[in-house]
PDB file of C-alpha atoms in Angstrom:
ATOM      1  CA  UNK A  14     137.602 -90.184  75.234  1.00  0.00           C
ATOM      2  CA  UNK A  15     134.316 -90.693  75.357  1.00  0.00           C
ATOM      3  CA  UNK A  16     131.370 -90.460  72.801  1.00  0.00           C
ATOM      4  CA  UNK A  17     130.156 -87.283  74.190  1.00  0.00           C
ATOM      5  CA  UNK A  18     132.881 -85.906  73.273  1.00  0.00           C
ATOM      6  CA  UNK A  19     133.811 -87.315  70.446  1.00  0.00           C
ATOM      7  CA  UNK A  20     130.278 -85.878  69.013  1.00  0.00           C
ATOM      8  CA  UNK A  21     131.455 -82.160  69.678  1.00  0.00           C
ATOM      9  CA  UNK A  22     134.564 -82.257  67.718  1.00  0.00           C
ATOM     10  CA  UNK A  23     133.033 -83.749  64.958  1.00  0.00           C
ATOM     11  CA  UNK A  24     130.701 -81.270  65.046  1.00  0.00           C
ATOM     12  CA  UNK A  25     132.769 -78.276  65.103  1.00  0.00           C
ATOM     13  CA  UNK A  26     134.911 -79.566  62.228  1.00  0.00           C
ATOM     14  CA  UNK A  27     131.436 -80.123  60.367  1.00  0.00           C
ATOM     15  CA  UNK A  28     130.681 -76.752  61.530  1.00  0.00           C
ATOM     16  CA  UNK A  29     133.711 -75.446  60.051  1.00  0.00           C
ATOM     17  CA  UNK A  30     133.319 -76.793  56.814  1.00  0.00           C
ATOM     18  CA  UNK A  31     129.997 -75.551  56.764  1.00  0.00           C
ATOM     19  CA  UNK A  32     130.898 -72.039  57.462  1.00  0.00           C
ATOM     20  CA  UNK A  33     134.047 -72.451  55.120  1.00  0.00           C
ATOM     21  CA  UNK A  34     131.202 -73.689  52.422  1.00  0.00           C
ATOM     22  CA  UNK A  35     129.453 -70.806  53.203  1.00  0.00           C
ATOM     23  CA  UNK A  36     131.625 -68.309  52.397  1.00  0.00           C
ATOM     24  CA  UNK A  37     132.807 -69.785  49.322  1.00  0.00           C
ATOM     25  CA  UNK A  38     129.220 -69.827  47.557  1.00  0.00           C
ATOM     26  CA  UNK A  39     129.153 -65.715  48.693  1.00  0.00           C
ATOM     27  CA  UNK A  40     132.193 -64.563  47.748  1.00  0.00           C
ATOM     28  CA  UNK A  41     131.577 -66.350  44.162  1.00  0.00           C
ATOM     29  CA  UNK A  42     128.000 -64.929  43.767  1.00  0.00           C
ATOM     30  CA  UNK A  43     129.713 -60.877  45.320  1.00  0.00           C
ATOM     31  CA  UNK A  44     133.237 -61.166  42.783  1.00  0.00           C
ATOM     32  CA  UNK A  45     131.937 -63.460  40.010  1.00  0.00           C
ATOM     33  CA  UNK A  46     133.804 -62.226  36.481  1.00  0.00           C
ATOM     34  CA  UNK A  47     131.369 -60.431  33.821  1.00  0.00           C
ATOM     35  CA  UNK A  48     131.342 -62.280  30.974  1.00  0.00           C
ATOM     36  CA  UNK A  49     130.661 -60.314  27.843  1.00  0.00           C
ATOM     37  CA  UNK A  50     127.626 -61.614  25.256  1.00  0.00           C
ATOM     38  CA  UNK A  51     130.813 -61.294  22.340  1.00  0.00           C
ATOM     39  CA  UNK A  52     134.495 -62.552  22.928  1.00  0.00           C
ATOM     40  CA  UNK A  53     137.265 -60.223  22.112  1.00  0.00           C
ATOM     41  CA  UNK A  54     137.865 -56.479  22.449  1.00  0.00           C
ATOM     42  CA  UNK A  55     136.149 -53.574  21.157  1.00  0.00           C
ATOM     43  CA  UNK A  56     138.820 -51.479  19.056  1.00  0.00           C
ATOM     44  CA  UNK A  57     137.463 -48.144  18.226  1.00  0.00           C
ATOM     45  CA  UNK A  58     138.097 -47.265  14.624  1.00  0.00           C
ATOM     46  CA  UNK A  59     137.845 -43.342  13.364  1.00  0.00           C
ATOM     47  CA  UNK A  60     135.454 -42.729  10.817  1.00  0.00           C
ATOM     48  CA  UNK A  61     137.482 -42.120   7.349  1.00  0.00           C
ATOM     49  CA  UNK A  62     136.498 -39.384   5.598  1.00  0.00           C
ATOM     50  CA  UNK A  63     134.487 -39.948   2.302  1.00  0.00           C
ATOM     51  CA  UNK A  64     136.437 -40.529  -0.647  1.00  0.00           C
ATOM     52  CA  UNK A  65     135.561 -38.050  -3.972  1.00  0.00           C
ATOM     53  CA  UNK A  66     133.941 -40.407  -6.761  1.00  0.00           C
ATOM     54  CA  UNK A  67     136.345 -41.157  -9.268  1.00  0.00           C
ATOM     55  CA  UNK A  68     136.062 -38.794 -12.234  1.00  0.00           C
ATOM     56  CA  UNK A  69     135.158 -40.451 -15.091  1.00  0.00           C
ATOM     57  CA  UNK A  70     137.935 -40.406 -18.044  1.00  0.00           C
ATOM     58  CA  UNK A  71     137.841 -38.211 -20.398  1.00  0.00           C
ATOM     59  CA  UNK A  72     136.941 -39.204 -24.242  1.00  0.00           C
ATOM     60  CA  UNK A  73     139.793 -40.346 -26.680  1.00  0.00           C
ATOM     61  CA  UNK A  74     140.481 -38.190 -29.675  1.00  0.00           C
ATOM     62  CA  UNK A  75     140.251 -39.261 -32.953  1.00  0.00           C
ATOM     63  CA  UNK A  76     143.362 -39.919 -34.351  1.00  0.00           C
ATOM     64  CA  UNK A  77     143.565 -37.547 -36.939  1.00  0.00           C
ATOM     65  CA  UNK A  78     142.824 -34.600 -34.401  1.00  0.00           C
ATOM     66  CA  UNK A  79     145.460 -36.070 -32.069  1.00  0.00           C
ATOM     67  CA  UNK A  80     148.269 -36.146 -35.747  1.00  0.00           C
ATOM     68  CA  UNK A  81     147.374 -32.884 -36.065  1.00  0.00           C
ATOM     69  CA  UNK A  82     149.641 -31.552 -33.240  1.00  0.00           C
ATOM     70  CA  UNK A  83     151.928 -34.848 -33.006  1.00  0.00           C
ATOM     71  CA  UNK A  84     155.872 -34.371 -32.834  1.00  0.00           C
ATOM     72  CA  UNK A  85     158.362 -36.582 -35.010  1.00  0.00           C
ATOM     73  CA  UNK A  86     160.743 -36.058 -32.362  1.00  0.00           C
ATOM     74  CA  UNK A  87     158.724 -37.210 -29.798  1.00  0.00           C
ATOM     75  CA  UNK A  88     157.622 -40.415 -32.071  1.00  0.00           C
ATOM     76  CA  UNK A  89     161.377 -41.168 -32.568  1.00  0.00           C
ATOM     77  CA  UNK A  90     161.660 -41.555 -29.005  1.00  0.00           C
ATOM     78  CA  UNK A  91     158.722 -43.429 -28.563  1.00  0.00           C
ATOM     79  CA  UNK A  92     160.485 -45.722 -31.309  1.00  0.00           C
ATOM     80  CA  UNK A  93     163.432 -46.740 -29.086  1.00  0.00           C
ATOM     81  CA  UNK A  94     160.895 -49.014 -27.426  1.00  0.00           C
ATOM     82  CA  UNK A  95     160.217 -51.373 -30.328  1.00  0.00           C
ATOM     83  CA  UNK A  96     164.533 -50.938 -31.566  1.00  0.00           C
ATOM     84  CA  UNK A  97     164.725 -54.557 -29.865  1.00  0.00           C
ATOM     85  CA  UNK A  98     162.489 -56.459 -32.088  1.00  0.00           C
ATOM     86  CA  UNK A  99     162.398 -53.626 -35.565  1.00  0.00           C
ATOM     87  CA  UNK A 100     164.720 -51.811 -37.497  1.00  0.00           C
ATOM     88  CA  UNK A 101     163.945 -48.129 -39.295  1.00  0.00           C
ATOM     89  CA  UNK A 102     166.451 -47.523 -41.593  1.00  0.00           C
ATOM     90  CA  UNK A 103     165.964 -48.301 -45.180  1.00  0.00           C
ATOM     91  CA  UNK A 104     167.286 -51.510 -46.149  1.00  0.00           C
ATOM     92  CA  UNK A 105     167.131 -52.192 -43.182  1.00  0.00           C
ATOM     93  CA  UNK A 106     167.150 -56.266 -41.574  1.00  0.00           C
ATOM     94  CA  UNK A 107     164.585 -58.356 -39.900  1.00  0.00           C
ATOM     95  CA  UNK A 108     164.897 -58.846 -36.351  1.00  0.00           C
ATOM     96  CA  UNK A 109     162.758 -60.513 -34.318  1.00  0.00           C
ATOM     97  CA  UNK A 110     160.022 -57.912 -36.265  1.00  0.00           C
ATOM     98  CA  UNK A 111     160.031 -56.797 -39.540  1.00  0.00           C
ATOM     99  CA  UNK A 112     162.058 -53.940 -40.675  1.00  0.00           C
ATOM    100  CA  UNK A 113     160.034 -50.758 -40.478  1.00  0.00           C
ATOM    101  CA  UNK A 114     160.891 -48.325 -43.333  1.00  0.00           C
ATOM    102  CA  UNK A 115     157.801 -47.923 -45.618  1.00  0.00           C
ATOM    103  CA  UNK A 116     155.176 -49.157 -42.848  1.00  0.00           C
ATOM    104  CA  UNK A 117     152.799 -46.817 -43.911  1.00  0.00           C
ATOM    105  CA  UNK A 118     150.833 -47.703 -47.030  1.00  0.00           C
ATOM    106  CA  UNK A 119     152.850 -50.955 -47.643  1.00  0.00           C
ATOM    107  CA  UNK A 120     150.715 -54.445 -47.991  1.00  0.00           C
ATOM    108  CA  UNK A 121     150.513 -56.245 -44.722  1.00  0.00           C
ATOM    109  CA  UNK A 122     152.350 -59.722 -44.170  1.00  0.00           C
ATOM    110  CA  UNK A 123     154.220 -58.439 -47.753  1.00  0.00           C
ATOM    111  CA  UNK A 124     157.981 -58.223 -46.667  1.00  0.00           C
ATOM    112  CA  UNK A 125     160.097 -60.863 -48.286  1.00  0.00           C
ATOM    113  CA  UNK A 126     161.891 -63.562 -45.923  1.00  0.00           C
ATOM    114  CA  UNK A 127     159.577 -62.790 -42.585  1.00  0.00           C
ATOM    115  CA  UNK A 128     157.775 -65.288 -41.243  1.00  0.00           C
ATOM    116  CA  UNK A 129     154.531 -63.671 -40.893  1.00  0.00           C
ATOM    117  CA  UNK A 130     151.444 -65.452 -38.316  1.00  0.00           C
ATOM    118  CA  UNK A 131     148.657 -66.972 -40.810  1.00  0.00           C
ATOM    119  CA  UNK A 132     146.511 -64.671 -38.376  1.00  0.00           C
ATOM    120  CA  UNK A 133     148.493 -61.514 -40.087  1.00  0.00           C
ATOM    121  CA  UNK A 134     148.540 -63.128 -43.457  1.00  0.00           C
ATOM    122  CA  UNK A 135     144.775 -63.690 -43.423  1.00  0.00           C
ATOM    123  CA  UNK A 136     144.132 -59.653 -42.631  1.00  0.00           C
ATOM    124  CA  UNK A 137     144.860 -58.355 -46.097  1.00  0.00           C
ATOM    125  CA  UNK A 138     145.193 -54.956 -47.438  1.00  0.00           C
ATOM    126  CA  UNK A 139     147.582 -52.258 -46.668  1.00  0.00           C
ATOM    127  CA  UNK A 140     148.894 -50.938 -43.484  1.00  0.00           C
ATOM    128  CA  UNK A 141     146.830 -47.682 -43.180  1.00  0.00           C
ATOM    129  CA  UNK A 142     147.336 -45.032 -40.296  1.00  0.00           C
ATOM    130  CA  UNK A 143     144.043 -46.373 -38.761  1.00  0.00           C
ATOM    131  CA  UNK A 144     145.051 -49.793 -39.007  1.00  0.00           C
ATOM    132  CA  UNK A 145     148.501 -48.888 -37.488  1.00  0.00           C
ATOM    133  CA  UNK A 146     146.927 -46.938 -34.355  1.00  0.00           C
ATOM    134  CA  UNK A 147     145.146 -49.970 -33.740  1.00  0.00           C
ATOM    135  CA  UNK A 148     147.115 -52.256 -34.179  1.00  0.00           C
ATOM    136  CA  UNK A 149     150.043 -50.454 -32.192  1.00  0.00           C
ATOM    137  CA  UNK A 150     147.504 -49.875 -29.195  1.00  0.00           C
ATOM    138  CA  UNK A 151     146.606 -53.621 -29.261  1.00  0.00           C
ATOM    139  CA  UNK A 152     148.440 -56.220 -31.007  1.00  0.00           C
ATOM    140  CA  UNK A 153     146.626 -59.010 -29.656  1.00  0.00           C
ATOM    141  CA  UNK A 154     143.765 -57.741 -29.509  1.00  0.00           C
ATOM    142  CA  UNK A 155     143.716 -56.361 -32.592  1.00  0.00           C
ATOM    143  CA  UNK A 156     144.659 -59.560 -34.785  1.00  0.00           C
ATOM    144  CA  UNK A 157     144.064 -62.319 -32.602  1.00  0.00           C
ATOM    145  CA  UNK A 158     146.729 -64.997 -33.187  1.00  0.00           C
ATOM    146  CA  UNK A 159     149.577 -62.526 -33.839  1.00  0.00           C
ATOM    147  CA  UNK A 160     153.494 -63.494 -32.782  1.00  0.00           C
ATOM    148  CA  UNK A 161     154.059 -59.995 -31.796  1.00  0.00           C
ATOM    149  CA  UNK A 162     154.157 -60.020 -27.890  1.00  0.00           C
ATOM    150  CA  UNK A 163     154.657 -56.081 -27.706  1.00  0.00           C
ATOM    151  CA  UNK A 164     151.706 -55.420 -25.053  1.00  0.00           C
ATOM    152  CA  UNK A 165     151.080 -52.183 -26.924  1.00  0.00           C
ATOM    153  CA  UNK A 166     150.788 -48.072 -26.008  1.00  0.00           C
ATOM    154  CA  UNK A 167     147.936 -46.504 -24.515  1.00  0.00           C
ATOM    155  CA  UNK A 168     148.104 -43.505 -24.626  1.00  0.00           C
ATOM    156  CA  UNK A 169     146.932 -41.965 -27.577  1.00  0.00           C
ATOM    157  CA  UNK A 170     149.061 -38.968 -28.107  1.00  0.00           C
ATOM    158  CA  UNK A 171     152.046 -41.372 -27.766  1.00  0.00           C
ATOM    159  CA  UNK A 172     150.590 -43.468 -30.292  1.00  0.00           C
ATOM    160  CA  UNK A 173     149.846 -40.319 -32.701  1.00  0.00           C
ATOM    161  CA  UNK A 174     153.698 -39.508 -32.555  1.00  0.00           C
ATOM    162  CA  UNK A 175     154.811 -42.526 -33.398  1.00  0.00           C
ATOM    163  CA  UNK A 176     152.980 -42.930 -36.253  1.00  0.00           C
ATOM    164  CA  UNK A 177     154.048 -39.283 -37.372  1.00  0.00           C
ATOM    165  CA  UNK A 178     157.362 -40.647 -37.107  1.00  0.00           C
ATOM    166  CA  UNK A 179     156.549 -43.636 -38.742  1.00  0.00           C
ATOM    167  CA  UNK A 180     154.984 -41.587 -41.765  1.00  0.00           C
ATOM    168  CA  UNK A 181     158.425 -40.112 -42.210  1.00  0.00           C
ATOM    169  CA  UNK A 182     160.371 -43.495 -42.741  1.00  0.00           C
ATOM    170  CA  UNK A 183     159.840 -43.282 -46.607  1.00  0.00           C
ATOM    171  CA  UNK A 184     161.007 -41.610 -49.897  1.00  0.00           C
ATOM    172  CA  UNK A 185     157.816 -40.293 -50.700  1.00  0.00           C
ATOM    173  CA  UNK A 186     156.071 -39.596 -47.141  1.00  0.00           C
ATOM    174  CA  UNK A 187     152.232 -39.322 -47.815  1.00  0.00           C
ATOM    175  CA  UNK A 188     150.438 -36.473 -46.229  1.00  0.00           C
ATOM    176  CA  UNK A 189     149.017 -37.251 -42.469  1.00  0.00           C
ATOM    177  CA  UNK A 190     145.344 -37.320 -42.120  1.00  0.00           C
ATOM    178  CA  UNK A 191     145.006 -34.415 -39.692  1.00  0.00           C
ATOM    179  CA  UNK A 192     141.650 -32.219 -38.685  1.00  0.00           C
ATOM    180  CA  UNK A 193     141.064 -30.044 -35.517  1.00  0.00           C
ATOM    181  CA  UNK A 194     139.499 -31.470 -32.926  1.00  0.00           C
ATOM    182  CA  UNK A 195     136.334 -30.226 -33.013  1.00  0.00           C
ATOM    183  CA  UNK A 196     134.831 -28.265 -30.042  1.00  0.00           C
ATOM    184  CA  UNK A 197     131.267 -29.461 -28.123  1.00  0.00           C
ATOM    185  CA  UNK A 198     128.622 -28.100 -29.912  1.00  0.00           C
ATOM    186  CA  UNK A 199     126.682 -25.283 -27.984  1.00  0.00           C
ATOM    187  CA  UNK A 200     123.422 -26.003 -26.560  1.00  0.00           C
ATOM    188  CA  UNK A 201     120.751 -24.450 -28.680  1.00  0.00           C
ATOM    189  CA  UNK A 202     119.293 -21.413 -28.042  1.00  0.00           C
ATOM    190  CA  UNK A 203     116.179 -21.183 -25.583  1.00  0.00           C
ATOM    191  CA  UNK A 204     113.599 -19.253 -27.258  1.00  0.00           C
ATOM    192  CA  UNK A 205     112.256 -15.409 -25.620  1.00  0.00           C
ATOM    193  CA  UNK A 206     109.101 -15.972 -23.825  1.00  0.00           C
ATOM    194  CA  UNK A 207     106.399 -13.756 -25.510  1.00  0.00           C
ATOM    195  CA  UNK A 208     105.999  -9.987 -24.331  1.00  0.00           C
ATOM    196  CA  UNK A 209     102.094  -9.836 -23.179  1.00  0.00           C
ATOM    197  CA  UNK A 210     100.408  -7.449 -24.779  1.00  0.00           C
ATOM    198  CA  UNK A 211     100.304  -4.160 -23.224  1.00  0.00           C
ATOM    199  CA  UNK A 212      96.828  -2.900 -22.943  1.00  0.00           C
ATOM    200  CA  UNK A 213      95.506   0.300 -23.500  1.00  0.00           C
ATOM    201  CA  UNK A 214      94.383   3.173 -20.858  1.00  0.00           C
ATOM    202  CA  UNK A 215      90.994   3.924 -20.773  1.00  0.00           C
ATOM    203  CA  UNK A 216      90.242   7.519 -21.163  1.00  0.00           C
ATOM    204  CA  UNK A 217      88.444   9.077 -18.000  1.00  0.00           C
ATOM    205  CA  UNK A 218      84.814   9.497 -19.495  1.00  0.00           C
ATOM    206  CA  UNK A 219      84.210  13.766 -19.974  1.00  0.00           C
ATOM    207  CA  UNK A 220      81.832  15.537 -18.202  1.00  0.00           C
ATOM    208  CA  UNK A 221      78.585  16.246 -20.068  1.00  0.00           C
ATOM    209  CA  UNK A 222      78.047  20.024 -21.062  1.00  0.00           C
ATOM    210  CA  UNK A 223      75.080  21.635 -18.951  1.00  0.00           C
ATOM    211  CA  UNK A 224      71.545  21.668 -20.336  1.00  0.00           C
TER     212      UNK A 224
END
């Protein structure tokens, strides 16, 4: 074979590769992928419709208004919550809590062979309704430092039957401090806007008599 050719084969392979080469570099720049700016997908999410402010809560009673229309029977149930750690019965033992007959009105920290928290001890005084209401609504947070690990009742008209209840553990019950609740005040009344005065219709002016 001689160079001649020798030269045209190598040039029709180097043709070929150039036409190969060719078509490569246009069929990436006609089907190259779309990348998009962001990874991922795009999920579309409904819009949720708008949720109604939450209403703001209502004022607590005082506690006399709420013992006004508490129910013993109701307060005895509430009791069976606190029958693990107290008893109610007179003469009754200590359990993990002091015995409960004669709560109301008796000195705190004062019943004999309990072993009261020095935070209890250093309150003083005597267990009043008041005192009792807050005390049963917050334990801890009422005296600071106390053993009692009851977490306490919330609600208020819970709270104001159990302490009718408690009232009635005695020989001598005193009377409940009670009142109505008392009604919002009306708004005052808006004052009448002034009549304007009305004035007066001028008579037509009379004719003079002839000359």
């Amino acid at each position: 074979m001689d160079s001649f050719e020798m030269n045209k084969i190598l040039g029709a392979v180097l043709g070929a590769c150039l036409a190969i080469l060719s078509i490569n570099i246009a069929a990436g720049a006609i089907f190259a992928p779309h990348k998009p700016a962001k990874p991922g997908y795009e999920i579309a999410v409904p819009d949720q419709p708008g949720k109604e402010p939450a209403k703001p809560a209502e004022p607590e009673l005082p506690i006399e208004a709420l013992l006004a229309k508490a129910e013993v029977s109701k307060g005895e149930t509430a009791a069976k919550k606190c029958a693990a750690c107290h008893t109610f019965n007179k003469g009754g033992k200590n359990l993990v809590g002091p015995h409960l007959w004669g709560i109301v009105g008796r000195p705190k920290a004062s019943e004999p062979g309990f072993n009261y928290s020095a935070a209890l001890k250093a309150k003083g005084g005597n267990w009043t309704i008041q005192d009792l209401n807050e005390f049963i609504h917050s334990p801890k947070g009422t005296v600071p430092g106390t053993n009692m690990t009851f977490a306490g009742i919330a609600k208020a008209s819970e709270r104001a039957d159990l302490l009718a209840y408690l009232n009635t553990l005695s020989d001598n019950p005193a009377p409940l401090p009670t009142k109505a609740a008392e009604a919002p005040a009306a708004p005052p009344a808006q004052p009448a806007a002034p009549t304007p005065p009305q004035q007066a219709t001028p008579e037509p002016a009379k004719p003079a008599p002839p000359q």
